[in-house]
């Protein structure tokens, strides 16, 4: 059984900042917009997963829980 992680690491992906509309690639560390330094994850949305660009519209929560 896996415990839920309240602060799971941000996925390596291309993100869109909703505050300034900046798109940026994120690998690891602290997720932050390089343009406006926004760190609010609710404003930083994944627009392209790094590993499965063709499946980025198909992934479900099972992918996070199953691995
Ligand atoms: Zn921004």
Short mmCIF file of N, CA, C and O in Angstrom, two decimals, residues 6-57:
data_model
loop_
_atom_site.label_atom_id
_atom_site.label_comp_id
_atom_site.label_asym_id
_atom_site.label_seq_id
_atom_site.Cartn_x
_atom_site.Cartn_y
_atom_site.Cartn_z
N UNK A 6 1.35 14.25 -0.14
CA UNK A 6 0.69 15.57 -0.23
C UNK A 6 1.46 16.56 -1.10
O UNK A 6 0.89 17.45 -1.68
N UNK A 7 2.77 16.37 -1.20
CA UNK A 7 3.58 17.26 -2.02
C UNK A 7 4.40 16.44 -3.01
O UNK A 7 5.61 16.34 -2.90
N UNK A 8 3.73 15.81 -3.93
CA UNK A 8 4.48 15.01 -4.89
C UNK A 8 5.32 15.92 -5.78
O UNK A 8 4.90 17.04 -6.08
N UNK A 9 6.49 15.43 -6.20
CA UNK A 9 7.35 16.26 -7.05
C UNK A 9 6.66 16.63 -8.34
O UNK A 9 5.87 15.86 -8.88
N UNK A 10 6.97 17.79 -8.83
CA UNK A 10 6.41 18.22 -10.11
C UNK A 10 7.00 17.38 -11.23
O UNK A 10 8.16 17.00 -11.20
N UNK A 11 6.16 17.09 -12.21
CA UNK A 11 6.61 16.28 -13.34
C UNK A 11 7.53 17.10 -14.24
O UNK A 11 7.32 18.28 -14.47
N UNK A 12 8.55 16.40 -14.77
CA UNK A 12 9.37 17.03 -15.80
C UNK A 12 8.53 17.16 -17.06
O UNK A 12 8.06 16.17 -17.60
N UNK A 13 8.33 18.36 -17.50
CA UNK A 13 7.43 18.61 -18.61
C UNK A 13 7.55 20.05 -19.06
O UNK A 13 8.29 20.83 -18.47
N UNK A 14 6.82 20.36 -20.11
CA UNK A 14 6.70 21.76 -20.50
C UNK A 14 5.49 22.35 -19.80
O UNK A 14 4.40 21.77 -19.82
N UNK A 15 5.69 23.48 -19.18
CA UNK A 15 4.64 24.12 -18.41
C UNK A 15 4.23 25.45 -19.05
O UNK A 15 5.02 26.10 -19.74
N UNK A 16 3.00 25.81 -18.77
CA UNK A 16 2.51 27.12 -19.17
C UNK A 16 2.15 27.90 -17.92
O UNK A 16 1.43 27.40 -17.05
N UNK A 17 2.68 29.11 -17.82
CA UNK A 17 2.35 29.98 -16.71
C UNK A 17 1.09 30.76 -17.06
O UNK A 17 1.05 31.47 -18.06
N UNK A 18 0.07 30.60 -16.24
CA UNK A 18 -1.19 31.28 -16.51
C UNK A 18 -1.11 32.78 -16.20
O UNK A 18 -1.97 33.54 -16.64
N UNK A 19 -0.11 33.17 -15.45
CA UNK A 19 -0.02 34.58 -15.09
C UNK A 19 0.54 35.43 -16.23
O UNK A 19 0.07 36.52 -16.49
N UNK A 20 1.60 34.89 -16.90
CA UNK A 20 2.25 35.70 -17.93
C UNK A 20 2.27 34.98 -19.29
O UNK A 20 2.88 35.47 -20.23
N UNK A 21 1.63 33.79 -19.35
CA UNK A 21 1.53 33.03 -20.60
C UNK A 21 2.89 32.56 -21.12
O UNK A 21 3.04 32.26 -22.29
N UNK A 22 3.88 32.49 -20.24
CA UNK A 22 5.19 31.99 -20.61
C UNK A 22 5.17 30.46 -20.62
O UNK A 22 4.66 29.83 -19.70
N UNK A 23 5.76 29.88 -21.68
CA UNK A 23 5.94 28.43 -21.73
C UNK A 23 7.40 28.13 -21.42
O UNK A 23 8.30 28.76 -21.96
N UNK A 24 7.62 27.14 -20.55
CA UNK A 24 9.00 26.82 -20.19
C UNK A 24 9.12 25.36 -19.86
O UNK A 24 8.17 24.70 -19.42
N UNK A 25 10.32 24.81 -20.10
CA UNK A 25 10.58 23.41 -19.78
C UNK A 25 11.08 23.30 -18.35
O UNK A 25 11.95 24.07 -17.93
N UNK A 26 10.54 22.34 -17.65
CA UNK A 26 10.93 22.12 -16.27
C UNK A 26 11.47 20.71 -16.14
O UNK A 26 10.86 19.75 -16.63
N UNK A 27 12.61 20.54 -15.50
CA UNK A 27 13.21 19.22 -15.33
C UNK A 27 13.07 18.74 -13.89
O UNK A 27 12.48 17.69 -13.62
N UNK A 28 13.64 19.47 -12.96
CA UNK A 28 13.56 19.07 -11.57
C UNK A 28 13.86 20.26 -10.67
O UNK A 28 14.29 21.31 -11.15
N UNK A 29 13.64 20.08 -9.38
CA UNK A 29 13.86 21.17 -8.45
C UNK A 29 12.57 21.89 -8.15
O UNK A 29 11.50 21.28 -8.08
N UNK A 30 12.68 23.18 -7.98
CA UNK A 30 11.50 23.99 -7.66
C UNK A 30 10.84 24.47 -8.94
O UNK A 30 11.48 25.08 -9.79
N UNK A 31 9.56 24.17 -9.04
CA UNK A 31 8.81 24.63 -10.21
C UNK A 31 8.56 26.13 -10.09
O UNK A 31 7.89 26.59 -9.17
N UNK A 32 9.15 26.87 -11.00
CA UNK A 32 9.02 28.32 -10.96
C UNK A 32 9.01 28.87 -12.38
O UNK A 32 9.75 28.40 -13.25
N UNK A 33 8.20 29.85 -12.62
CA UNK A 33 8.18 30.50 -13.93
C UNK A 33 9.42 31.38 -14.09
O UNK A 33 9.69 32.23 -13.24
N UNK A 34 10.19 31.15 -15.15
CA UNK A 34 11.42 31.92 -15.35
C UNK A 34 11.13 33.36 -15.76
O UNK A 34 12.03 34.19 -15.77
N UNK A 35 9.92 33.63 -16.11
CA UNK A 35 9.58 34.98 -16.58
C UNK A 35 9.09 35.87 -15.44
O UNK A 35 9.54 37.00 -15.30
N UNK A 36 8.17 35.35 -14.64
CA UNK A 36 7.58 36.19 -13.59
C UNK A 36 7.84 35.62 -12.19
O UNK A 36 7.33 36.13 -11.20
N UNK A 37 8.63 34.55 -12.12
CA UNK A 37 9.00 33.93 -10.84
C UNK A 37 7.79 33.43 -10.05
O UNK A 37 7.82 33.33 -8.84
N UNK A 38 6.74 33.13 -10.76
CA UNK A 38 5.56 32.57 -10.11
C UNK A 38 5.82 31.12 -9.71
O UNK A 38 6.29 30.33 -10.53
N UNK A 39 5.50 30.78 -8.48
CA UNK A 39 5.68 29.40 -8.03
C UNK A 39 4.35 28.75 -7.67
O UNK A 39 4.32 27.65 -7.14
N UNK A 40 3.27 29.42 -7.94
CA UNK A 40 1.96 28.89 -7.61
C UNK A 40 1.57 27.79 -8.60
O UNK A 40 1.32 28.05 -9.78
N UNK A 41 1.55 26.54 -8.12
CA UNK A 41 1.32 25.42 -9.03
C UNK A 41 -0.05 25.46 -9.69
O UNK A 41 -0.24 24.89 -10.75
N UNK A 42 -0.99 26.14 -9.05
CA UNK A 42 -2.31 26.22 -9.67
C UNK A 42 -2.28 27.14 -10.89
O UNK A 42 -3.19 27.13 -11.70
N UNK A 43 -1.22 27.94 -11.00
CA UNK A 43 -1.06 28.80 -12.16
C UNK A 43 -0.09 28.23 -13.18
O UNK A 43 0.12 28.80 -14.25
N UNK A 44 0.56 27.11 -12.82
CA UNK A 44 1.54 26.50 -13.71
C UNK A 44 0.99 25.15 -14.17
O UNK A 44 0.93 24.21 -13.41
N UNK A 45 0.60 25.07 -15.42
CA UNK A 45 -0.06 23.88 -15.92
C UNK A 45 0.82 23.14 -16.91
O UNK A 45 1.53 23.76 -17.72
N UNK A 46 0.77 21.81 -16.85
CA UNK A 46 1.53 20.99 -17.80
C UNK A 46 0.87 21.04 -19.17
O UNK A 46 -0.32 20.81 -19.30
N UNK A 47 1.66 21.37 -20.18
CA UNK A 47 1.11 21.37 -21.54
C UNK A 47 1.72 20.26 -22.37
O UNK A 47 1.23 19.93 -23.42
N UNK A 48 2.82 19.65 -21.92
CA UNK A 48 3.44 18.56 -22.67
C UNK A 48 4.28 17.72 -21.75
O UNK A 48 5.25 18.20 -21.18
N UNK A 49 3.91 16.45 -21.62
CA UNK A 49 4.72 15.56 -20.82
C UNK A 49 5.98 15.20 -21.57
O UNK A 49 5.98 15.04 -22.78
N UNK A 50 7.09 15.05 -20.83
CA UNK A 50 8.37 14.81 -21.47
C UNK A 50 8.45 13.43 -22.11
O UNK A 50 8.96 13.28 -23.21
N UNK A 51 7.95 12.41 -21.43
CA UNK A 51 8.19 11.04 -21.86
C UNK A 51 7.19 10.55 -22.92
O UNK A 51 7.55 9.82 -23.81
N UNK A 52 5.96 10.94 -22.79
CA UNK A 52 4.94 10.44 -23.70
C UNK A 52 4.16 11.60 -24.33
O UNK A 52 3.00 11.82 -24.01
N UNK A 53 4.81 12.30 -25.21
CA UNK A 53 4.14 13.49 -25.77
C UNK A 53 2.85 13.15 -26.49
O UNK A 53 1.95 13.97 -26.56
N UNK A 54 2.77 11.94 -27.03
CA UNK A 54 1.56 11.59 -27.77
C UNK A 54 0.43 11.14 -26.84
O UNK A 54 -0.70 11.05 -27.25
N UNK A 55 0.80 10.83 -25.61
CA UNK A 55 -0.21 10.31 -24.69
C UNK A 55 -0.57 11.30 -23.61
O UNK A 55 -1.23 10.97 -22.66
N UNK A 56 -0.09 12.53 -23.78
CA UNK A 56 -0.29 13.47 -22.68
C UNK A 56 -1.75 13.80 -22.45
O UNK A 56 -2.12 14.35 -21.42
N UNK A 57 -2.58 13.48 -23.41
CA UNK A 57 -4.01 13.74 -23.21
C UNK A 57 -4.72 12.52 -22.65
O UNK A 57 -5.89 12.57 -22.36
#
